[in-house]
XYZ file of C-alpha atoms in Angstrom:
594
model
C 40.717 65.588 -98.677
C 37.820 63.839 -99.960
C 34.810 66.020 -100.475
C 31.297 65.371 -101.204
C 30.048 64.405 -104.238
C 28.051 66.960 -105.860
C 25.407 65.651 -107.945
C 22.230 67.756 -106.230
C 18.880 66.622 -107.074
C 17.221 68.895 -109.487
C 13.900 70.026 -109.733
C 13.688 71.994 -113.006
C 10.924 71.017 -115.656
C 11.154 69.177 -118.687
C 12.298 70.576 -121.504
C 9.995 73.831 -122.893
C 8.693 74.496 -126.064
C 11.373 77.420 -126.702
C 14.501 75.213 -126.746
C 15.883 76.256 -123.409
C 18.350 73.622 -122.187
C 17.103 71.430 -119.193
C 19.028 70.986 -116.050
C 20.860 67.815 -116.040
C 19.207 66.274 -119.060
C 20.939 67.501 -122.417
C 18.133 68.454 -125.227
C 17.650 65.384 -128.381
C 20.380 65.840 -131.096
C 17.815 67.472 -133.808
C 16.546 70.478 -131.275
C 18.315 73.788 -131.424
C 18.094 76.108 -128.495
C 15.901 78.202 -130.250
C 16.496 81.523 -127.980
C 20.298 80.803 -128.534
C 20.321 79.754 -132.775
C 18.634 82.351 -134.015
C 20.068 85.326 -132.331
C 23.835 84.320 -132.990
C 23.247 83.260 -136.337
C 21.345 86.322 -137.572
C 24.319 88.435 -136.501
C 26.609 86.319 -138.163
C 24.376 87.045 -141.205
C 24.427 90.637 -140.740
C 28.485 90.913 -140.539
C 28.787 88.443 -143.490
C 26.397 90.396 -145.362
C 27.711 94.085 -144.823
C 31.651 92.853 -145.079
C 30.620 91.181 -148.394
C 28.550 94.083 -150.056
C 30.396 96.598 -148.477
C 34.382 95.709 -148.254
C 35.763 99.421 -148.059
C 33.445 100.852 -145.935
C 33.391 97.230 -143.918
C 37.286 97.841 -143.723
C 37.488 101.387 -142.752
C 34.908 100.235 -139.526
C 36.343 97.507 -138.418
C 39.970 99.758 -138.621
C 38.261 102.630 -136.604
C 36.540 99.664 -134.424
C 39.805 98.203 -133.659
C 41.616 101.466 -133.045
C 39.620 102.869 -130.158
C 38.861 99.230 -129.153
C 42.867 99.006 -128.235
C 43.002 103.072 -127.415
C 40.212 102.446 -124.881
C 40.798 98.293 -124.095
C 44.000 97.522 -124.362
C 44.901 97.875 -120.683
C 41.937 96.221 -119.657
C 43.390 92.800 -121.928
C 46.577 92.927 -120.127
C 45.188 93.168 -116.466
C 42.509 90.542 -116.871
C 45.176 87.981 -118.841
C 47.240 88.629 -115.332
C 44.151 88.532 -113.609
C 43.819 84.559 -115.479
C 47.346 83.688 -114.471
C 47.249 84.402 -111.157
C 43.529 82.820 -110.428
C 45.193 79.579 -112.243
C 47.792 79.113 -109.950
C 46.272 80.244 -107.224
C 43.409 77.747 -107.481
C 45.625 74.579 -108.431
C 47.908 75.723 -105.017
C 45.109 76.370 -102.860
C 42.391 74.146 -100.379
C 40.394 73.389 -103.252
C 43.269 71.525 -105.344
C 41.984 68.171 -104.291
C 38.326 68.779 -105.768
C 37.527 66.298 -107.645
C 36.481 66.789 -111.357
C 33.857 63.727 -111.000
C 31.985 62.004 -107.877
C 34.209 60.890 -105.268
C 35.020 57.730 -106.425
C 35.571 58.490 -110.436
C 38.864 57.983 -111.013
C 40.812 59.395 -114.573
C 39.894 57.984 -117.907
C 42.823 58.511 -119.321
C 46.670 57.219 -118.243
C 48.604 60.231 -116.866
C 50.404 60.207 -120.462
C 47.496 59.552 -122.768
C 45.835 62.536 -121.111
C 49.470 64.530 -121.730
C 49.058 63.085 -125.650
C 45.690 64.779 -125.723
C 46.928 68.388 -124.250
C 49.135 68.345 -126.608
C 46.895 67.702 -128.944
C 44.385 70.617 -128.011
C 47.716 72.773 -128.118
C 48.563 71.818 -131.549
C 46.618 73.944 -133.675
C 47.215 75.845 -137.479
C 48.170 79.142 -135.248
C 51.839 77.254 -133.888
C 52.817 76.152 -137.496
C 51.628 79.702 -138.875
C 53.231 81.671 -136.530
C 55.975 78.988 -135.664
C 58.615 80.508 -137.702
C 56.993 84.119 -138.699
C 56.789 85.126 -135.081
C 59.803 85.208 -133.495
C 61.373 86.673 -136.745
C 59.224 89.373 -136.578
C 60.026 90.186 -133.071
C 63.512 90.013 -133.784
C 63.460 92.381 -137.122
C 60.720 94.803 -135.356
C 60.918 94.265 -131.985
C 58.163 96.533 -129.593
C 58.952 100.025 -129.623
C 61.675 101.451 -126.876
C 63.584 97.736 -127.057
C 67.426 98.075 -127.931
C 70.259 95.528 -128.252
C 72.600 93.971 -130.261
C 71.479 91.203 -132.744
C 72.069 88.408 -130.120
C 69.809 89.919 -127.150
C 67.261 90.911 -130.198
C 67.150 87.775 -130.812
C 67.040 86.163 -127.233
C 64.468 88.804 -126.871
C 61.997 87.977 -129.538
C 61.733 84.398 -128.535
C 60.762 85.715 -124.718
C 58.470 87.499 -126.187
C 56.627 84.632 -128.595
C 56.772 82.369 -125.395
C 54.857 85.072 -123.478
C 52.004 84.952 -126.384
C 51.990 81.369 -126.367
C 53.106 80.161 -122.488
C 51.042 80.182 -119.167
C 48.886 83.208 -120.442
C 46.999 81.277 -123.211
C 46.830 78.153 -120.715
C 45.771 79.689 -118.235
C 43.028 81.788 -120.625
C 41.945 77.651 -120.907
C 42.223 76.611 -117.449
C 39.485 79.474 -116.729
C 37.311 78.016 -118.916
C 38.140 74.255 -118.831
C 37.583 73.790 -115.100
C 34.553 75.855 -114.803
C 33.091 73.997 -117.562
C 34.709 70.692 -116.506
C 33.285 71.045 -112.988
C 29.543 71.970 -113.745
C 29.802 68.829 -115.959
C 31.437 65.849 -114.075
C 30.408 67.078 -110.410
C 27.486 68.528 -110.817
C 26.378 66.503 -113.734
C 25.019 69.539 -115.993
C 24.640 69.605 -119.864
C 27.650 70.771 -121.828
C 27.162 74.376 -122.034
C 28.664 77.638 -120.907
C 25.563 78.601 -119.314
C 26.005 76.457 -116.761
C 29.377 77.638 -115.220
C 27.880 80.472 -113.955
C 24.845 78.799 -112.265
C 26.640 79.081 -108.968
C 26.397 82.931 -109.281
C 22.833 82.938 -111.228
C 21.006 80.360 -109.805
C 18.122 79.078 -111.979
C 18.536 82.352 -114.208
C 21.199 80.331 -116.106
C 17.732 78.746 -117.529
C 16.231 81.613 -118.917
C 17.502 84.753 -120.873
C 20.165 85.022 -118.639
C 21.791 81.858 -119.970
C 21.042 82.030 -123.304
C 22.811 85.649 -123.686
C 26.190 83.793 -121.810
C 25.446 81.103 -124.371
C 25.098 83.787 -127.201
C 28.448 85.425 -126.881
C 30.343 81.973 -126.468
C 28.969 80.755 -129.483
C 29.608 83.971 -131.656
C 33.160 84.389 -129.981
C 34.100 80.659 -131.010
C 32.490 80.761 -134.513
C 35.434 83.943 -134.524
C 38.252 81.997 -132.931
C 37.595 79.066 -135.584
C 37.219 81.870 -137.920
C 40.280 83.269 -136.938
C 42.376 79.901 -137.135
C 41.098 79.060 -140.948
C 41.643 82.560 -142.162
C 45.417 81.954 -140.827
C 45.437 78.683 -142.060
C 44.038 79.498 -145.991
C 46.868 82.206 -145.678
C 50.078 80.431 -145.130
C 48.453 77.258 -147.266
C 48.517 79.409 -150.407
C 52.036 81.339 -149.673
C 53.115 77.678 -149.701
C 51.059 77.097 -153.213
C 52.544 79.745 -154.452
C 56.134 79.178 -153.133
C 55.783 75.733 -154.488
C 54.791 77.572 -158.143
C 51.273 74.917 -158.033
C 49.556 78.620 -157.913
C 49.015 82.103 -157.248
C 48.699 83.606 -153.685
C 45.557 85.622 -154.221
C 42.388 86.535 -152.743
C 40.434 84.413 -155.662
C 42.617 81.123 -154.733
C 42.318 81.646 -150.764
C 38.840 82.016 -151.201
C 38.804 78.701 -153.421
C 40.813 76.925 -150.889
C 38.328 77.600 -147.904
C 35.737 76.283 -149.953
C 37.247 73.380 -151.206
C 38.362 71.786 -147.518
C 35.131 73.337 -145.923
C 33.378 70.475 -148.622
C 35.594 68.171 -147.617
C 34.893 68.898 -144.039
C 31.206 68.553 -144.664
C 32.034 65.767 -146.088
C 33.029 64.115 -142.643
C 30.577 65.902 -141.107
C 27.420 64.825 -142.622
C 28.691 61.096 -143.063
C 29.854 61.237 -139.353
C 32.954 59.569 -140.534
C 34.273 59.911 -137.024
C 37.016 57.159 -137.038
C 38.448 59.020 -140.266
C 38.199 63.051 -138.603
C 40.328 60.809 -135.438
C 42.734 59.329 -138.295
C 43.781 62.598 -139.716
C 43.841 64.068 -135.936
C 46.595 61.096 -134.996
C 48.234 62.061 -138.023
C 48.565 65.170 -137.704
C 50.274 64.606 -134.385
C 52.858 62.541 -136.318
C 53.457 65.014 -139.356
C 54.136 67.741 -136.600
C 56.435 65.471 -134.506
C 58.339 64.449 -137.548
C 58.571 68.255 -138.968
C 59.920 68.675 -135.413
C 62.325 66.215 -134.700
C 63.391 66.411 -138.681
C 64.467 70.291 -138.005
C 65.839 69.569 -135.109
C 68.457 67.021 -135.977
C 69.232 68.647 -139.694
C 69.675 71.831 -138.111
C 72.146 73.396 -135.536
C 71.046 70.337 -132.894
C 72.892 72.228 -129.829
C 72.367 75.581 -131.099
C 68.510 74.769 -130.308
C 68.560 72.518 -127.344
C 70.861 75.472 -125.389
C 68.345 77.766 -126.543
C 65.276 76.119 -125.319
C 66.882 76.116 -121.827
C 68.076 79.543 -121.964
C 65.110 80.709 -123.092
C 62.512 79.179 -120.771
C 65.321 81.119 -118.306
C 64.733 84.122 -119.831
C 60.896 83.889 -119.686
C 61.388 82.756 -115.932
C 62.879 85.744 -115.220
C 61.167 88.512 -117.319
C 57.702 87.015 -117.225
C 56.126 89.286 -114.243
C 57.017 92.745 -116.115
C 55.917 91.602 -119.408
C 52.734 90.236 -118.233
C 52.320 93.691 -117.055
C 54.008 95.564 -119.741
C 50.921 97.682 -122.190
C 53.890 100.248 -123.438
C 52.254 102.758 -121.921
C 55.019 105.394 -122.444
C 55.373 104.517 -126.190
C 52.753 106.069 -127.964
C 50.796 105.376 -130.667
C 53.314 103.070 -132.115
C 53.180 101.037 -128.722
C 49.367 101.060 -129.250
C 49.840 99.644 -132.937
C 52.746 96.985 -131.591
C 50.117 96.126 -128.958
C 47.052 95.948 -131.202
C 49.293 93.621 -133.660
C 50.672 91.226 -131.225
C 49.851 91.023 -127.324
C 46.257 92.451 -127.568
C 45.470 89.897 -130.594
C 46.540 87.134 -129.121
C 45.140 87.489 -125.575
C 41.870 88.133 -127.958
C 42.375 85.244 -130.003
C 42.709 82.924 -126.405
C 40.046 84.394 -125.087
C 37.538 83.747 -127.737
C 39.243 80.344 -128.318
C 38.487 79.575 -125.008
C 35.010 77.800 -125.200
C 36.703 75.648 -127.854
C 39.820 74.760 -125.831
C 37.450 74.621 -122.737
C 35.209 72.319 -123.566
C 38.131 69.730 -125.218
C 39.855 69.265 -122.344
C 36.888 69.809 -119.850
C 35.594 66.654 -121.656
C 39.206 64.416 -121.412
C 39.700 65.538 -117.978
C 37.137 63.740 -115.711
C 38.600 61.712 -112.565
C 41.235 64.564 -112.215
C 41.561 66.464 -109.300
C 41.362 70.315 -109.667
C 45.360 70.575 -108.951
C 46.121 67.427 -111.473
C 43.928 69.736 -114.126
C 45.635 73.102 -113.265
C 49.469 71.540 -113.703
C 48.202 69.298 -116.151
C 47.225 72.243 -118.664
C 49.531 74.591 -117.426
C 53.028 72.883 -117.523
C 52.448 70.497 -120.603
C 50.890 71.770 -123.536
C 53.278 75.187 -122.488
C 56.414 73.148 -122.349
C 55.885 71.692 -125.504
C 54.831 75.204 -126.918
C 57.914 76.420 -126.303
C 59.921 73.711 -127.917
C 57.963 74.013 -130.740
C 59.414 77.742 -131.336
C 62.864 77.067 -129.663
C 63.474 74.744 -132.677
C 61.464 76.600 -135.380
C 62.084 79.871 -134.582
C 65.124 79.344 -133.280
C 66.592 77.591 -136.464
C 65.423 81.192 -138.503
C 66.986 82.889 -135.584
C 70.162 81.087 -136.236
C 70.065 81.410 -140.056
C 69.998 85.202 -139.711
C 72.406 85.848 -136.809
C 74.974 82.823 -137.994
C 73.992 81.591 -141.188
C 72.899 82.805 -144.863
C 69.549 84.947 -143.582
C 67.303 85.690 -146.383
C 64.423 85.446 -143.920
C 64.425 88.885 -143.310
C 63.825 91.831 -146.439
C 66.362 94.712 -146.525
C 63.641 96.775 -145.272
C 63.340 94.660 -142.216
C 60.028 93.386 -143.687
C 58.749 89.819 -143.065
C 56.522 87.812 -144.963
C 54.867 86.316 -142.126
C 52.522 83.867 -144.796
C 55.773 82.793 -146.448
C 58.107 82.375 -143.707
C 57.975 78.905 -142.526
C 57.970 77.845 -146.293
C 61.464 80.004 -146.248
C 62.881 77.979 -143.844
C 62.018 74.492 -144.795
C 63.521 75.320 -148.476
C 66.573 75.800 -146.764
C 66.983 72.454 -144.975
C 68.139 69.309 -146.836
C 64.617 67.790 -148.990
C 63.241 71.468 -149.336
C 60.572 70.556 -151.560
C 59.344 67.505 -150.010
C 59.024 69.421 -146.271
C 57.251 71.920 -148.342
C 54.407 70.334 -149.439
C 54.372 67.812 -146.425
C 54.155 71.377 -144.696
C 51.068 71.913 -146.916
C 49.223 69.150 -146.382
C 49.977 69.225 -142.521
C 47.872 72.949 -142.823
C 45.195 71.322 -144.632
C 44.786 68.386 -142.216
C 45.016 70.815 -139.631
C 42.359 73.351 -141.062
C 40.022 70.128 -141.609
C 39.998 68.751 -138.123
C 39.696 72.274 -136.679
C 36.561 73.275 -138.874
C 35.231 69.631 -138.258
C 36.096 70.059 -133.709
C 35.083 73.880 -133.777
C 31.507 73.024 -135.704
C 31.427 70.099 -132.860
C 31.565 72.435 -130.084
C 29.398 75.256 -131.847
C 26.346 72.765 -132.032
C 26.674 71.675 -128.243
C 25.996 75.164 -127.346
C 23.549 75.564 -129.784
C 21.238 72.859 -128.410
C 21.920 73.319 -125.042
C 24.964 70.921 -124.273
C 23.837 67.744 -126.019
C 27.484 65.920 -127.092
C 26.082 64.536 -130.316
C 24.129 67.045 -132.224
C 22.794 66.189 -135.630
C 24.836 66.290 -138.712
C 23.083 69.416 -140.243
C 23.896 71.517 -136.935
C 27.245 70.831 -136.966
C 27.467 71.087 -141.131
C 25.513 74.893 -140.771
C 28.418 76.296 -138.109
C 31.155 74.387 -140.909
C 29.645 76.361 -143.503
C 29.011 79.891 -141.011
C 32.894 79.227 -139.940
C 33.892 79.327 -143.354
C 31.858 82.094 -144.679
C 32.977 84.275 -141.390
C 36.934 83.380 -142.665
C 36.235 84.185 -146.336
C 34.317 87.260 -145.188
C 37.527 88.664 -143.390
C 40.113 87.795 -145.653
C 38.059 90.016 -148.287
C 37.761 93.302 -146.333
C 40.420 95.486 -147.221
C 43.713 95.007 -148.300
C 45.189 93.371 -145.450
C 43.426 90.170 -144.622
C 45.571 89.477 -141.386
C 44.468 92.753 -140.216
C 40.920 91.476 -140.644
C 41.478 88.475 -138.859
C 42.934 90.183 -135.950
C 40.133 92.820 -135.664
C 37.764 90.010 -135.498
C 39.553 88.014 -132.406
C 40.174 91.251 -130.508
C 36.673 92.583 -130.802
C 34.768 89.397 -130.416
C 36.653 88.147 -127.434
C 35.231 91.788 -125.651
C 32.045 90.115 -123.962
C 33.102 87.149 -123.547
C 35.954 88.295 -121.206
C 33.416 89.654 -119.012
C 32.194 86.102 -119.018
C 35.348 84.532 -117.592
C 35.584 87.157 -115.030
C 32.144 86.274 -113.709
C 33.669 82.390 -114.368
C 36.467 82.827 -111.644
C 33.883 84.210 -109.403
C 31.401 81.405 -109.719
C 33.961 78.724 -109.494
C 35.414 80.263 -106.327
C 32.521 80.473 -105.297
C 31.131 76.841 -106.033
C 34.937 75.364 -104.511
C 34.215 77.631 -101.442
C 30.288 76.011 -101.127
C 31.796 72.268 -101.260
C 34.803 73.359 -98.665
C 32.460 74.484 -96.156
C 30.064 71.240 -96.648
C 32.708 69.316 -96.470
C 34.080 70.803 -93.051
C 30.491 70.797 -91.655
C 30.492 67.250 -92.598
C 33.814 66.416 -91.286
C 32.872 68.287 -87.735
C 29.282 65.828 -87.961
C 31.468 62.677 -88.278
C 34.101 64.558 -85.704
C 31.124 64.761 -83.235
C 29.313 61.114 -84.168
C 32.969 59.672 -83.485
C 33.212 61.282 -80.436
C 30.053 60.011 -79.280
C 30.618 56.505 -80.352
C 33.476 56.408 -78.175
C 31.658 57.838 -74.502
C 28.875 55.805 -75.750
C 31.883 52.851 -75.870
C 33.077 53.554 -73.356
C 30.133 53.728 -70.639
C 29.131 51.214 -71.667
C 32.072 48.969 -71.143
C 32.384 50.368 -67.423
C 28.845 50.254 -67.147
C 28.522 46.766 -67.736
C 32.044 45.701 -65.263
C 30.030 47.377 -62.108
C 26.575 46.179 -62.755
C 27.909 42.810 -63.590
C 30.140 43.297 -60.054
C 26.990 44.653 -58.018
C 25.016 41.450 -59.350
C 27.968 39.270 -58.156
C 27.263 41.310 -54.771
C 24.028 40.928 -54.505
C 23.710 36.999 -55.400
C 26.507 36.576 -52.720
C 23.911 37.606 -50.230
C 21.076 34.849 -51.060
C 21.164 31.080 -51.199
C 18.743 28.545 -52.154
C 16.930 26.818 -49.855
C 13.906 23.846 -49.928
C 10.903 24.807 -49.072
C 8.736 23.422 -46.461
C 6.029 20.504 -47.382
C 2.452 21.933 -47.086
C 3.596 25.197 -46.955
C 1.408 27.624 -48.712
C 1.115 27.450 -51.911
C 2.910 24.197 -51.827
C 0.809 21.190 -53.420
C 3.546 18.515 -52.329
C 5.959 19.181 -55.265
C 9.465 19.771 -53.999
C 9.832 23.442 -54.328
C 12.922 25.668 -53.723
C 13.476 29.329 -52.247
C 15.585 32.391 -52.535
C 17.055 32.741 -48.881
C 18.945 35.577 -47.807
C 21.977 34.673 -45.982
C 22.778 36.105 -42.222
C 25.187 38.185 -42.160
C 27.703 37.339 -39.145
């Protein structure tokens, strides 16, 4: 199915005076979107200012915050995650699979395996080599409450459960977001902005205060996914430090770590030292791979290869109940296991999501809407999960088989330390260490250096190249948001997971009202497409009567002429005959008939 192309004339104004984006004609770099700036930045100002003046009594709200927020929420993050899954497959199976993310004739910039490179890419992130070891160890030494088992199906277990955080649920939180945005862009040829995925649904209100509230909560609920990411980041960099004995774990030395890559980010930023921010980004890729493939083949090899097929198995086969699953019948400790683990992350995706969105929005024109949906579904998730199959699996292995040590007596886990404990295991301990180190810094650089990228497009109203000083202001904001967290209270990880679950609140609304507008938009360009398909039907139709009467027509006029003429011959006409001056004239005769 080829449908139209949907580029629709426009016939909004130039730019006004206020900053409000203009319809199909990004803003110039050095203008904010004034109605959009100012609000999100002054309440980024306000929570910087009362978690820095006020820790405690920042602490003890954002703890009360995040209990009824889960109390009251929690279900509600479960069914609309599901609600994400099943809209993602549903739309890559369906009619409006062969959409095309582009005119008609656009075709895919990318090779089908470049474009795979750059997935994987987007799913690469300081979260998988955080959690990449800490998570599945966790589930296995605390699993969620009512689970039971021997050490093996503990085990087995905890890495269904880390593929469920990290699978089709966080893809599909991106496809939501990705194709909405990647549609209003490449079809319909609007700026780069959320605001403009929900124009199907608003109309021209995504021009006024309408779209610049949409705007608003996508640009504080990224600054708190990026947030999120370097406050996860600064903590595993200095458990490494400090495992390394180069220095101290502490609040003082995180907080001197975020501001020391945050100036090297600027740095890149303000230069626009783009080939170098692409440089560390390629390798990255290669420090990961090698980390990878170097664990793999020092470590039980087919331990972990029979384990990454088993356990995709597993997740086959248990995915539908613990999509569903909000331990409803465990209590308060189910509540606390949720607010810790599923709730956080589906918060942490869902405020991610612009991000995300927006990256592979951008490397995904030419595709059709089914190449997009098992594009970002199948890829980034299949390499996700052999990411932890080897990672986490290897701990998994050391404590079941081997020497353990990754677990305390008490059961406890230090999730900061806990990658760091398993690459001082393998053979070259100290070199994986700090290449782990620098692979977090690299990785803390390029997201603080992408997420400022994305955080200035929706600040001036989708323009791709914003000026230097935008994108250096959301750096420094990012930063400031990640040092902010990490000093409330005691627990900075607590912090950090307040932040994503609250922040992603609105902005799920938003994605709910994005499946509806897409729908809708797909369901617009079906119908014009069958209405045009029944026009050609009917001008095809006609071209062929019209074909064919006239080919019949023209064999019995041409035989009634041949009819007629038979009837008449030519004769001379007589000499001085009227009208005859002498000339030798002839006449029409008509024949007798015998």
């Amino acid at each position: 199915m080829s449908l139209r192309s949907g580029n629709p004339a426009t016939d909004s104004p130039p730019g006004e005076s206020d900053g409000h984006p203009t319809e199909g004609k990004p803003q110039p770099a050095s203008r904010l979107s004034k109605a959009v700036f100012i609000p999100a930045a002054a309440l980024i100002v306000v929570f910087v200012g009362f978690a820095l003046i006020f820790p405690s009594t920042a602490a003890e709200v954002f703890g009360a915050i995040q209990t009824n927020v889960i109390s009251a929420f929690g279900w509600y993050y479960v069914a609309i995650v599901a609600m994400f899954v099943v809209f993602s497959l549903w739309v890559g199976l369906s009619r409006f699979g062969d959409i095309r993310l582009g005119k008609d004739e656009d075709r895919a910039e990318f090779s089908l395996m470049s474009w795979f490179a750059l997935l994987f890419a987007a799913g690469m992130g300081i979260g998988l080599v955080f959690w990449g070891v800490a998570e599945p160890l966790n589930h296995f030494a605390a699993p969620p409450p009512g689970t039971e088992g021997t050490g093996i199906e503990l085990a087995q277990q905890a890495l269904t459960q880390t593929f469920l955080h990290w699978g089709l649920h966080a893809w599909s939180i991106y496809v939501v977001v990705g194709l909405a945005i990647a549609y209003a862009v490449h079809r319909r040829g609007r700026p780069i902005s959320i605001r403009w995925t929900l124009e199907p649904l608003l109309g021209d209100k995504v021009k006024g205060k309408w779209g610049d509230a949409i705007d608003i909560v996508a640009l504080v609920g990224t600054l708190f996914g990026v947030a999120t990411s370097l406050g996860l980041g600064v903590l595993q960099m200095s458990a490494g430090l400090d495992t390394a004995n180069i220095m101290e774990a502490t609040k003082f030395t995180q907080v001197g770590l975020i501001l020391c890559i945050t100036a090297l980010t600027l740095v890149s930023v303000i230069s626009g030292v783009g080939k170098g921010m692409k440089w560390l980004s390629n390798t990255n890729l290669v420090l990961a791979g090698v980390l990878l493939l170097f664990i793999l083949f020092t470590g039980p090899t087919l331990f972990l290869l029979r384990e990454f097929v088993q356990s995709i198995g597993n997740y086959l086969q248990n995915v539908v109940g613990l999509t569903f699953d909000t331990l409803a019948f465990a209590g308060a400790d189910g509540e606390a296991w949720q607010s810790a683990w599923t709730t956080f992350y589906w918060g942490w995706w869902i405020s991610w999501a612009p991000f995300v969105g927006i990256f592979i929005a951008r490397i995904s024109k030419g595709r059709t809407v089914r190449e997009f949906v098992a594009g970002v579904l199948l890829v980034p998730t299949l390499l996700t999960f052999l990411w932890f199959s080897v990672l986490g699996g290897s701990a998994l292995y050391r404590e079941l088989f081997g020497n353990g040590g990754l677990v305390g007596e008490d059961g406890a886990v230090d999730t900061n330390n806990a990658l760091f404990g398993l690459l001082t295991d393998l053979p070259g301990g100290p070199i994986l260490l700090i290449g782990a180190i620098i692979l977090i810094a690299i990785f803390f650089i390029t997201s603080a250096d992408s997420g400022a990228l994305v955080m200035s497009m929706i600040s001036t109203g989708g323009h791709p190249d914003p000026n230097h000083w935008i994108r250096a202001f959301w750096a420094v904001a990012a930063a400031t948001v990640a040092i902010s967290l990490l000093l409330v209270g005691d627990d900075g990880l607590a912090s950090i997971q307040t932040a994503a679950i609250l922040t992603a609140l609105p902005f799920s609304v938003v994605m709910i009202f994005m499946c509806i507008a897409t729908v809708k938009a797909f369901h617009e360009e079906h119908q014009d497409f069958l209405r045009a398909q029944r026009r050609q039907a009917r001008i095809a139709v006609a071209d062929q009567v019209n074909d064919h009467v006239s080919e019949h027509m023209s064999d019995r006029m041409d035989q009634q002429i041949q009819d007629q003429l038979a009837d008449y011959h030519l004769e001379e006409a007589p000499r001085g005959a009227a009208g005859n001056s002498g000339a030798r004239r002839w006449k029409l005769s008509r024949s007798k008939k015998s």
